[in-house]
Structures are given as C-alpha cells and as structure tokens.
Short mmCIF file of C-alpha atoms in Angstrom, two decimals:
data_model
loop_
_atom_site.label_atom_id
_atom_site.label_comp_id
_atom_site.label_asym_id
_atom_site.label_seq_id
_atom_site.Cartn_x
_atom_site.Cartn_y
_atom_site.Cartn_z
CA MET A 28 -84.90 -19.42 33.88
CA GLN A 29 -85.58 -15.67 33.42
CA ALA A 30 -82.28 -14.72 34.74
CA HIS A 31 -80.54 -16.94 32.45
CA ALA A 32 -82.67 -16.06 29.41
CA SER A 33 -81.87 -12.41 29.97
CA ARG A 34 -78.06 -12.88 29.65
CA LEU A 35 -78.36 -15.13 26.43
CA GLY A 36 -77.13 -13.24 23.36
CA LEU A 37 -75.01 -10.69 25.22
CA CYS A 38 -72.05 -11.87 23.35
CA GLY A 39 -69.28 -9.76 21.92
CA LEU A 40 -67.48 -10.22 18.46
CA ARG A 41 -63.87 -10.03 18.27
CA ASN A 42 -62.41 -7.58 15.63
CA ILE A 43 -60.37 -9.33 13.26
CA GLY A 44 -59.10 -6.27 11.39
CA ASN A 45 -61.29 -3.16 10.86
CA THR A 46 -64.30 -5.58 10.86
CA CYS A 47 -66.30 -3.38 13.37
CA PHE A 48 -68.63 -2.28 10.58
CA MET A 49 -69.50 -6.13 10.25
CA ASN A 50 -69.74 -6.78 13.88
CA SER A 51 -72.32 -3.86 14.47
CA VAL A 52 -74.57 -5.13 11.88
CA ILE A 53 -74.43 -8.67 13.18
CA GLN A 54 -75.49 -7.60 16.49
CA CYS A 55 -78.47 -5.49 15.10
CA LEU A 56 -79.51 -8.68 13.14
CA SER A 57 -78.81 -10.80 15.96
CA HIS A 58 -81.38 -8.77 17.91
CA THR A 59 -83.94 -9.12 15.10
CA GLN A 60 -86.09 -11.60 17.05
CA GLU A 61 -87.72 -13.67 14.11
CA LEU A 62 -84.52 -13.93 12.10
CA THR A 63 -82.50 -15.28 15.31
CA ARG A 64 -85.32 -17.63 16.23
CA PHE A 65 -85.26 -19.14 12.74
CA LEU A 66 -81.30 -19.20 12.60
CA ARG A 67 -80.99 -20.97 16.12
CA SER A 68 -82.91 -23.93 14.61
CA HIS A 69 -81.49 -23.83 11.23
CA HIS A 70 -79.01 -26.66 10.18
CA GLY A 71 -77.89 -26.63 6.65
CA SER A 72 -74.85 -28.38 5.33
CA ARG A 73 -71.80 -26.89 3.76
CA SER A 74 -71.31 -29.50 1.18
CA SER A 75 -72.23 -28.63 -2.44
CA ALA A 76 -73.70 -25.38 -1.22
CA THR A 77 -73.68 -22.22 -3.19
CA LYS A 78 -71.43 -19.42 -1.91
CA ASP A 79 -74.75 -17.72 -0.43
CA GLN A 80 -75.73 -21.03 1.20
CA GLN A 81 -72.12 -21.10 2.84
CA ILE A 82 -72.70 -17.64 4.07
CA LEU A 83 -76.24 -18.58 5.75
CA HIS A 84 -74.61 -21.76 7.01
CA GLU A 85 -71.75 -19.75 8.86
CA PHE A 86 -74.23 -17.01 10.07
CA ALA A 87 -76.53 -19.63 11.56
CA LYS A 88 -73.49 -21.44 13.31
CA LEU A 89 -72.34 -17.92 14.45
CA ILE A 90 -75.80 -16.95 15.89
CA GLN A 91 -76.21 -20.17 17.76
CA GLU A 92 -72.96 -19.77 19.26
CA MET A 93 -73.72 -16.22 20.27
CA TRP A 94 -77.08 -17.39 22.06
CA THR A 95 -75.33 -20.19 24.03
CA SER A 96 -75.30 -19.61 27.58
CA ASN A 97 -71.85 -18.57 29.28
CA VAL A 98 -70.49 -17.73 25.76
CA HIS A 99 -69.20 -14.12 26.11
CA THR A 100 -67.05 -13.68 22.94
CA VAL A 101 -66.84 -15.09 19.57
CA THR A 102 -64.69 -14.55 16.37
CA PRO A 103 -66.64 -14.24 13.09
CA MET A 104 -63.81 -15.39 11.17
CA GLU A 105 -65.54 -18.21 9.14
CA LEU A 106 -68.50 -15.90 8.30
CA LYS A 107 -66.11 -13.20 7.18
CA ARG A 108 -64.27 -15.81 4.99
CA ALA A 109 -67.51 -17.11 3.58
CA PHE A 110 -68.71 -13.55 2.81
CA SER A 111 -65.53 -12.42 1.03
CA THR A 112 -65.66 -15.44 -1.16
CA LYS A 113 -68.83 -13.95 -2.53
CA HIS A 114 -67.95 -10.34 -2.22
CA ARG A 115 -64.42 -9.78 -3.25
CA MET A 116 -64.13 -6.15 -1.97
CA TYR A 117 -64.62 -7.58 1.66
CA SER A 118 -61.57 -9.82 1.39
CA ASP A 119 -58.94 -7.23 2.69
CA TYR A 120 -59.16 -5.77 6.09
CA ASN A 121 -60.33 -2.19 5.05
CA GLN A 122 -63.01 -0.41 6.98
CA GLN A 123 -66.52 -0.73 4.80
CA ASP A 124 -69.77 0.97 5.04
CA ALA A 125 -72.05 -0.71 7.55
CA GLN A 126 -75.40 -0.03 5.32
CA GLU A 127 -73.74 -1.32 2.23
CA PHE A 128 -72.56 -4.48 3.88
CA LEU A 129 -76.19 -4.87 5.44
CA ARG A 130 -77.80 -4.79 1.91
CA PHE A 131 -75.30 -7.31 0.50
CA PHE A 132 -75.68 -9.48 3.54
CA LEU A 133 -79.51 -9.54 3.64
CA ASP A 134 -79.47 -10.28 -0.15
CA SER A 135 -76.96 -13.28 0.28
CA LEU A 136 -79.24 -14.71 3.05
CA HIS A 137 -82.31 -14.25 1.00
CA SER A 138 -80.69 -15.84 -2.05
CA ALA A 139 -79.63 -18.79 -0.03
CA LEU A 140 -83.25 -19.34 1.29
CA ASN A 141 -84.99 -18.10 -1.87
CA SER A 142 -87.66 -20.81 -3.13
CA GLY A 143 -88.86 -18.44 -5.75
CA VAL A 144 -89.31 -19.34 -9.28
CA LYS A 145 -88.37 -17.09 -12.12
CA GLY A 146 -90.41 -16.85 -14.99
CA GLU A 147 -93.29 -15.07 -16.42
CA THR A 148 -93.31 -11.23 -16.90
CA LEU A 149 -95.48 -8.74 -15.24
CA ASN A 150 -98.40 -7.66 -17.07
CA ILE A 151 -101.03 -5.40 -15.37
CA ASP A 152 -103.95 -3.68 -16.81
CA ASP A 153 -103.74 0.00 -16.53
CA ASN A 154 -107.33 0.41 -15.83
CA LEU A 155 -107.13 -1.41 -12.52
CA SER A 156 -107.03 0.62 -9.08
CA ASP A 157 -103.74 1.48 -7.62
CA ASN A 158 -104.11 -0.91 -4.62
CA LYS A 159 -105.06 -3.82 -7.00
CA LYS A 160 -101.99 -2.93 -9.18
CA ALA A 161 -99.84 -2.93 -5.99
CA ASP A 162 -101.26 -6.23 -4.86
CA LEU A 163 -100.86 -7.87 -8.18
CA THR A 164 -97.13 -6.53 -8.37
CA TRP A 165 -96.25 -7.80 -4.85
CA GLU A 166 -97.68 -11.23 -5.67
CA TRP A 167 -95.54 -11.25 -8.78
CA TYR A 168 -92.55 -10.13 -6.87
CA THR A 169 -93.07 -12.78 -3.97
CA ARG A 170 -93.45 -15.65 -6.36
CA HIS A 171 -89.85 -14.72 -7.75
CA GLU A 172 -88.33 -13.71 -4.43
CA ASN A 173 -89.70 -16.09 -1.72
CA SER A 174 -87.79 -16.38 1.49
CA LEU A 175 -88.20 -15.71 5.14
CA VAL A 176 -85.64 -12.73 4.75
CA ARG A 177 -87.94 -11.06 2.31
CA ASP A 178 -90.97 -11.90 4.50
CA LEU A 179 -89.19 -9.92 7.32
CA PHE A 180 -87.39 -7.05 5.76
CA VAL A 181 -89.11 -6.04 2.48
CA GLY A 182 -91.85 -3.36 2.06
CA GLN A 183 -93.21 -2.01 -0.93
CA LEU A 184 -92.96 1.91 -2.24
CA LYS A 185 -95.37 3.66 -4.40
CA SER A 186 -93.97 6.14 -6.96
CA THR A 187 -96.33 8.50 -8.51
CA LEU A 188 -95.15 10.44 -11.60
CA LYS A 189 -97.39 13.34 -12.73
CA CYS A 190 -97.09 15.23 -16.02
CA THR A 191 -97.21 18.95 -15.45
CA THR A 192 -98.61 19.44 -18.83
CA CYS A 193 -101.63 17.07 -19.17
CA GLY A 194 -101.98 16.00 -15.38
CA ASN A 195 -101.70 12.33 -16.33
CA THR A 196 -100.33 10.21 -13.51
CA SER A 197 -98.55 6.89 -13.80
CA VAL A 198 -97.76 4.80 -10.70
CA THR A 199 -95.10 2.21 -10.12
CA PHE A 200 -94.62 -0.33 -7.16
CA ASP A 201 -91.18 -1.38 -6.05
CA PRO A 202 -89.84 -3.49 -3.26
CA PHE A 203 -87.52 -1.87 -0.74
CA TRP A 204 -85.09 -3.42 1.86
CA ASP A 205 -84.57 -0.28 3.62
CA LEU A 206 -85.35 3.49 3.43
CA SER A 207 -82.30 5.83 2.83
CA VAL A 208 -83.45 9.08 4.00
CA PRO A 209 -81.81 12.52 3.50
CA LEU A 210 -80.86 14.85 6.48
CA PRO A 211 -82.16 18.56 6.32
CA SER A 212 -79.52 21.27 6.65
CA SER A 213 -80.47 21.96 10.49
CA SER A 214 -78.12 20.71 13.01
CA ARG A 215 -80.85 18.95 14.97
CA CYS A 216 -84.27 17.69 13.64
CA LYS A 217 -86.73 14.95 14.11
CA LEU A 218 -86.68 11.72 12.30
CA GLU A 219 -89.89 12.92 10.61
CA ALA A 220 -88.27 15.79 8.96
CA CYS A 221 -85.94 13.25 7.17
CA LEU A 222 -88.85 10.97 6.29
CA ASP A 223 -90.62 14.06 4.95
CA LEU A 224 -87.72 14.74 2.67
CA PHE A 225 -87.66 11.29 1.43
CA ILE A 226 -91.29 11.17 0.33
CA ARG A 227 -91.74 14.88 -0.73
CA GLU A 228 -92.52 15.79 -4.31
CA GLU A 229 -89.45 16.48 -6.48
CA VAL A 230 -89.57 18.15 -9.86
CA LEU A 231 -88.12 16.35 -12.64
CA ASP A 232 -87.08 18.82 -15.34
CA GLY A 233 -84.23 19.12 -18.06
CA ASP A 234 -82.19 16.13 -18.61
CA GLU A 235 -84.30 14.22 -16.07
CA MET A 236 -87.54 14.81 -17.77
CA PRO A 237 -89.54 11.47 -18.41
CA THR A 238 -91.66 10.63 -21.28
CA CYS A 239 -95.29 11.12 -20.56
CA ALA A 240 -97.31 8.20 -21.79
CA LYS A 241 -100.26 10.42 -22.81
CA CYS A 242 -98.13 13.44 -24.28
CA LYS A 243 -96.00 10.78 -25.85
CA THR A 244 -93.05 13.23 -25.54
CA ARG A 245 -90.71 14.13 -22.68
CA ARG A 246 -92.42 16.43 -20.21
CA LYS A 247 -91.56 18.13 -16.74
CA CYS A 248 -93.05 15.89 -14.11
CA THR A 249 -93.30 15.60 -10.51
CA LYS A 250 -92.43 12.49 -8.68
CA SER A 251 -93.40 11.46 -5.17
CA PHE A 252 -93.21 8.36 -2.98
CA THR A 253 -95.38 6.75 -0.30
CA ILE A 254 -95.28 3.46 1.39
CA GLN A 255 -97.53 0.96 -0.10
CA ARG A 256 -96.79 -2.04 2.18
CA PHE A 257 -94.84 -1.76 5.49
CA PRO A 258 -92.46 -4.39 6.29
CA LYS A 259 -92.31 -6.26 9.60
CA TYR A 260 -88.86 -4.97 10.18
CA LEU A 261 -88.27 -1.26 9.10
CA VAL A 262 -84.60 -0.40 8.53
CA ILE A 263 -84.00 3.32 8.23
CA HIS A 264 -80.55 4.55 6.84
CA LEU A 265 -79.72 8.20 7.80
CA LYS A 266 -77.61 9.59 4.81
CA ARG A 267 -74.86 11.05 6.86
CA PHE A 268 -72.13 10.41 4.19
CA SER A 269 -71.90 12.28 0.87
CA GLU A 270 -71.94 10.05 -2.12
CA THR A 271 -68.05 10.27 -2.47
CA ARG A 272 -67.81 9.67 1.49
CA TRP A 273 -65.53 12.75 1.71
CA SER A 274 -67.84 14.38 4.10
CA LYS A 275 -69.96 13.34 7.02
CA LEU A 276 -72.94 15.08 8.46
CA SER A 277 -73.05 15.14 12.35
CA ASN A 278 -76.61 16.33 12.67
CA ILE A 279 -78.49 15.12 15.81
CA VAL A 280 -81.58 13.22 14.65
CA GLU A 281 -84.24 12.68 17.22
CA PHE A 282 -85.65 9.28 16.51
CA PRO A 283 -88.59 7.74 18.58
CA THR A 284 -87.07 5.27 21.02
CA SER A 285 -90.06 3.95 23.12
CA ASP A 286 -92.36 1.10 22.47
CA SER A 287 -94.62 1.72 19.47
CA GLU A 288 -93.41 5.31 19.50
CA LEU A 289 -92.79 5.61 15.82
CA ASN A 290 -95.98 5.95 13.87
CA MET A 291 -95.31 5.62 9.96
CA GLY A 292 -99.09 5.90 9.15
CA SER A 293 -99.08 9.31 7.47
CA TYR A 294 -96.35 8.09 4.81
CA GLY A 295 -98.69 5.36 3.75
CA ALA A 296 -100.18 5.21 0.49
CA ASN A 297 -103.55 4.53 1.94
CA SER A 298 -104.40 6.62 4.92
CA ASN A 299 -104.50 3.77 7.43
CA SER A 300 -103.84 6.09 10.21
CA ASN A 301 -101.69 3.96 12.40
CA VAL A 302 -98.66 1.94 11.58
CA HIS A 303 -96.49 1.57 14.85
CA TYR A 304 -92.91 0.44 15.12
CA SER A 305 -90.71 0.05 18.14
CA LEU A 306 -86.88 0.79 18.05
CA TYR A 307 -84.77 -2.42 18.88
CA ALA A 308 -81.38 -1.75 17.34
CA ILE A 309 -78.89 1.00 16.19
CA SER A 310 -75.66 0.90 14.10
CA ASN A 311 -73.79 3.88 15.38
CA HIS A 312 -70.75 5.17 13.35
CA MET A 313 -68.32 7.47 15.35
CA GLY A 314 -65.54 9.60 13.87
CA SER A 315 -64.61 10.80 10.51
CA THR A 316 -65.31 9.27 7.12
CA ALA A 317 -61.66 7.97 6.59
CA GLY A 318 -61.45 5.78 9.66
CA GLY A 319 -64.12 5.97 12.44
CA HIS A 320 -65.61 3.07 14.29
CA TYR A 321 -68.80 1.26 14.45
CA VAL A 322 -70.77 -0.02 17.46
CA ALA A 323 -74.28 -1.42 17.99
CA LEU A 324 -76.81 -0.47 20.64
CA CYS A 325 -79.42 -3.32 20.86
CA LYS A 326 -82.51 -4.07 23.08
CA HIS A 327 -82.56 -7.32 24.54
CA PRO A 328 -85.75 -9.42 23.63
CA VAL A 329 -86.04 -10.70 27.23
CA SER A 330 -85.13 -8.36 29.48
CA ARG A 331 -85.91 -5.25 27.31
CA LYS A 332 -82.80 -3.57 28.42
CA TRP A 333 -80.46 -1.68 26.08
CA HIS A 334 -76.66 -2.50 25.81
CA GLU A 335 -73.80 -1.34 23.72
CA PHE A 336 -71.92 -3.89 21.62
CA ASN A 337 -68.56 -2.44 20.99
CA ASP A 338 -66.77 -5.46 19.08
CA ASN A 339 -65.90 -7.93 21.84
CA ILE A 340 -67.15 -5.66 24.79
CA VAL A 341 -70.74 -5.71 25.91
CA SER A 342 -71.74 -2.91 28.08
CA GLU A 343 -74.18 -3.38 31.05
CA ALA A 344 -77.63 -1.98 30.64
CA LEU A 345 -77.92 1.54 29.18
CA SER A 346 -80.52 4.04 29.85
CA GLU A 347 -82.91 5.07 26.80
CA ASN A 348 -81.53 8.79 26.80
CA HIS A 349 -78.19 7.59 25.68
CA LEU A 350 -79.71 6.25 22.27
CA VAL A 351 -80.06 9.58 20.20
CA SER A 352 -76.79 10.96 19.20
CA SER A 353 -75.05 12.22 16.21
CA SER A 354 -73.42 8.90 15.73
CA ALA A 355 -76.69 7.16 14.85
CA TYR A 356 -76.41 5.77 11.37
CA ILE A 357 -78.81 2.73 10.81
CA LEU A 358 -82.15 2.42 12.81
CA PHE A 359 -83.88 -0.94 13.01
CA TYR A 360 -87.38 -0.89 14.00
CA GLU A 361 -90.13 -3.69 14.57
CA ARG A 362 -93.63 -3.40 13.54
CA THR A 363 -95.92 -3.77 16.66
#
C-alpha cells in the first residue's frame, strides 16, 4: 500500500499554450494536503452552478484524476475554460503571473464554498484591548467569509498607525491570503530579511499623511505591521517583479526548507515565541519578465520526497539542496 500511495499525485499537467503559470500553481495546491483531501471527496454538480462553482467543480475533478493510481498526465483544459469564463484576461494563451492567478483562483474556490452571510457593519468599542478588537474583527469577517479555503489560507494582519505629533496610536486588523514581501538590495539574503522589510515601520509623510483621530488634522505618522493570526497554510510571495513587470530581481533568498524550520514567532503581534512552519511547495519562475517559464517543486505527503513538476514532466526525487534558487517565486508553508 505504501509504495502505491507514495506514487499517487505524481502527475504532470499538459501545457495547453503558455499555461505553465497555472500548472505550477495547481501542483502547489495539489500538495496542500487538507485542500486535496477535501477535493478528492467533493462531488458538486455543474448544473445551475455559478461560474465560481464551475471552477471548483472542474478543479475537484482534476485533483481526483491527478490522485488516481497509474494516471501520469492530465490536461487541465476544462479547468482553464471554466476559469477563463469568470476571468476574461485568462481566455487567451498569454503568459500570466502565477501569484496573481493564485489569488484569483483561491478567491473563486472560496466564493464557490462560501456559506457566510453578508449583513451587519462592524462597530467596535475603541476602549477594548487590541486582542479583543482583533477577535471581534475576525469573528465579524468569518461570519461574512466562511469556507474551507478561508480556514486554510487566511491570516490576520495588525496595522499600527502612530501620530508623530501627539503619539496617538490606532490599530486596524485585516485579513491576508498571502504575504508579498520585498527583496533587499543585496544579491543574497535570508527570508527573514524580506520579512523584516515587510513589517518594518514606514513613515507616512507629505501626500501620504493620514488624519490623526486625536489631532483632527493630517499628521506625519509611522505605520507598521505585525501578524495577529497565523494561517494554517502560509503563502509567501517574493516580489521579484517591478510593478510594471519591466524588470525582475534575481536575488537568491535563502528560505528554510526543513520541517518546522521557519519560525514566524518574532513577527507576531503577541510575543508567542514559537510559530513553526514547514515548507511543502515552491512555484519557480525561470527566465526574464517577457517570457520565462514556471515549474513547481513539491514535497509528496506520503514519501516526503521532493519532485519537480515541469508541465507534463515529473522528476524523480530531488535533494533538498536544490530548493533554494534565484527562481523561487512563491513559497508554500504548512503550520506544524
């Protein structure tokens, strides 16, 4: 049984015209254990379904096929078609950004499964503690946005705004589906350096000055982030591309690859010193901004071995020292 189980899911995806961005993300999601466990037993119907439910339906069918014994390659044509019906920019066969696709894709899966109820506005007493505000905001958010996908991928960011004149601080809490982290200027750095840049205090001045609630006028403020609530699956996007996508950074970011090696505790809003994550998938982008090619590196849930998924070609086991490279673009971590 073990030998057979350790081969399941080692299934390539045919490229149907510049769709390596999609194939790479699907492989990473396919190796997200709790999502795949759910999808393998999900049976929805296509009839009278919303566009999002059709995407979910096709994705579940695809995952079920990918995790069937002796299936080595599948063609994600129906999923691409369903997705393009909802998101027109994907209806041609141009190369797209994998992280942008991931956000749209998870949003569609969430919407298809969302049993949340829209309704009441959020009113929170300003005198409550930050943690109480965070909990109430989260409860309000989860009443509106309630799905397995949200359960798995969404965390909560705490944003603190401090007036440099009167010292008044205001906090807001927002859900996040991934962390997009900037890269420092050095050609080689650790992932911690990117996370430090993400949460570090920035000064809002000039045009960016917010209005201080206490001074009742626009003031120079500082803004900083911490993580209030850590997700089960943490997606970290390394911002290699400029906003205009004209240039790409090829820095090597050394990220933790071993079990429980990533400790996010120091980025938490509350000093709970240990929040450990294990890497299980990477979406790699090779080449330039104009073209380039995406592949996925994923850790098999049974054999615990790493494989490269390059469209329809699946490599034999890779060693862990192949994981860190200048191509790493999206990192998928599971909380341990």
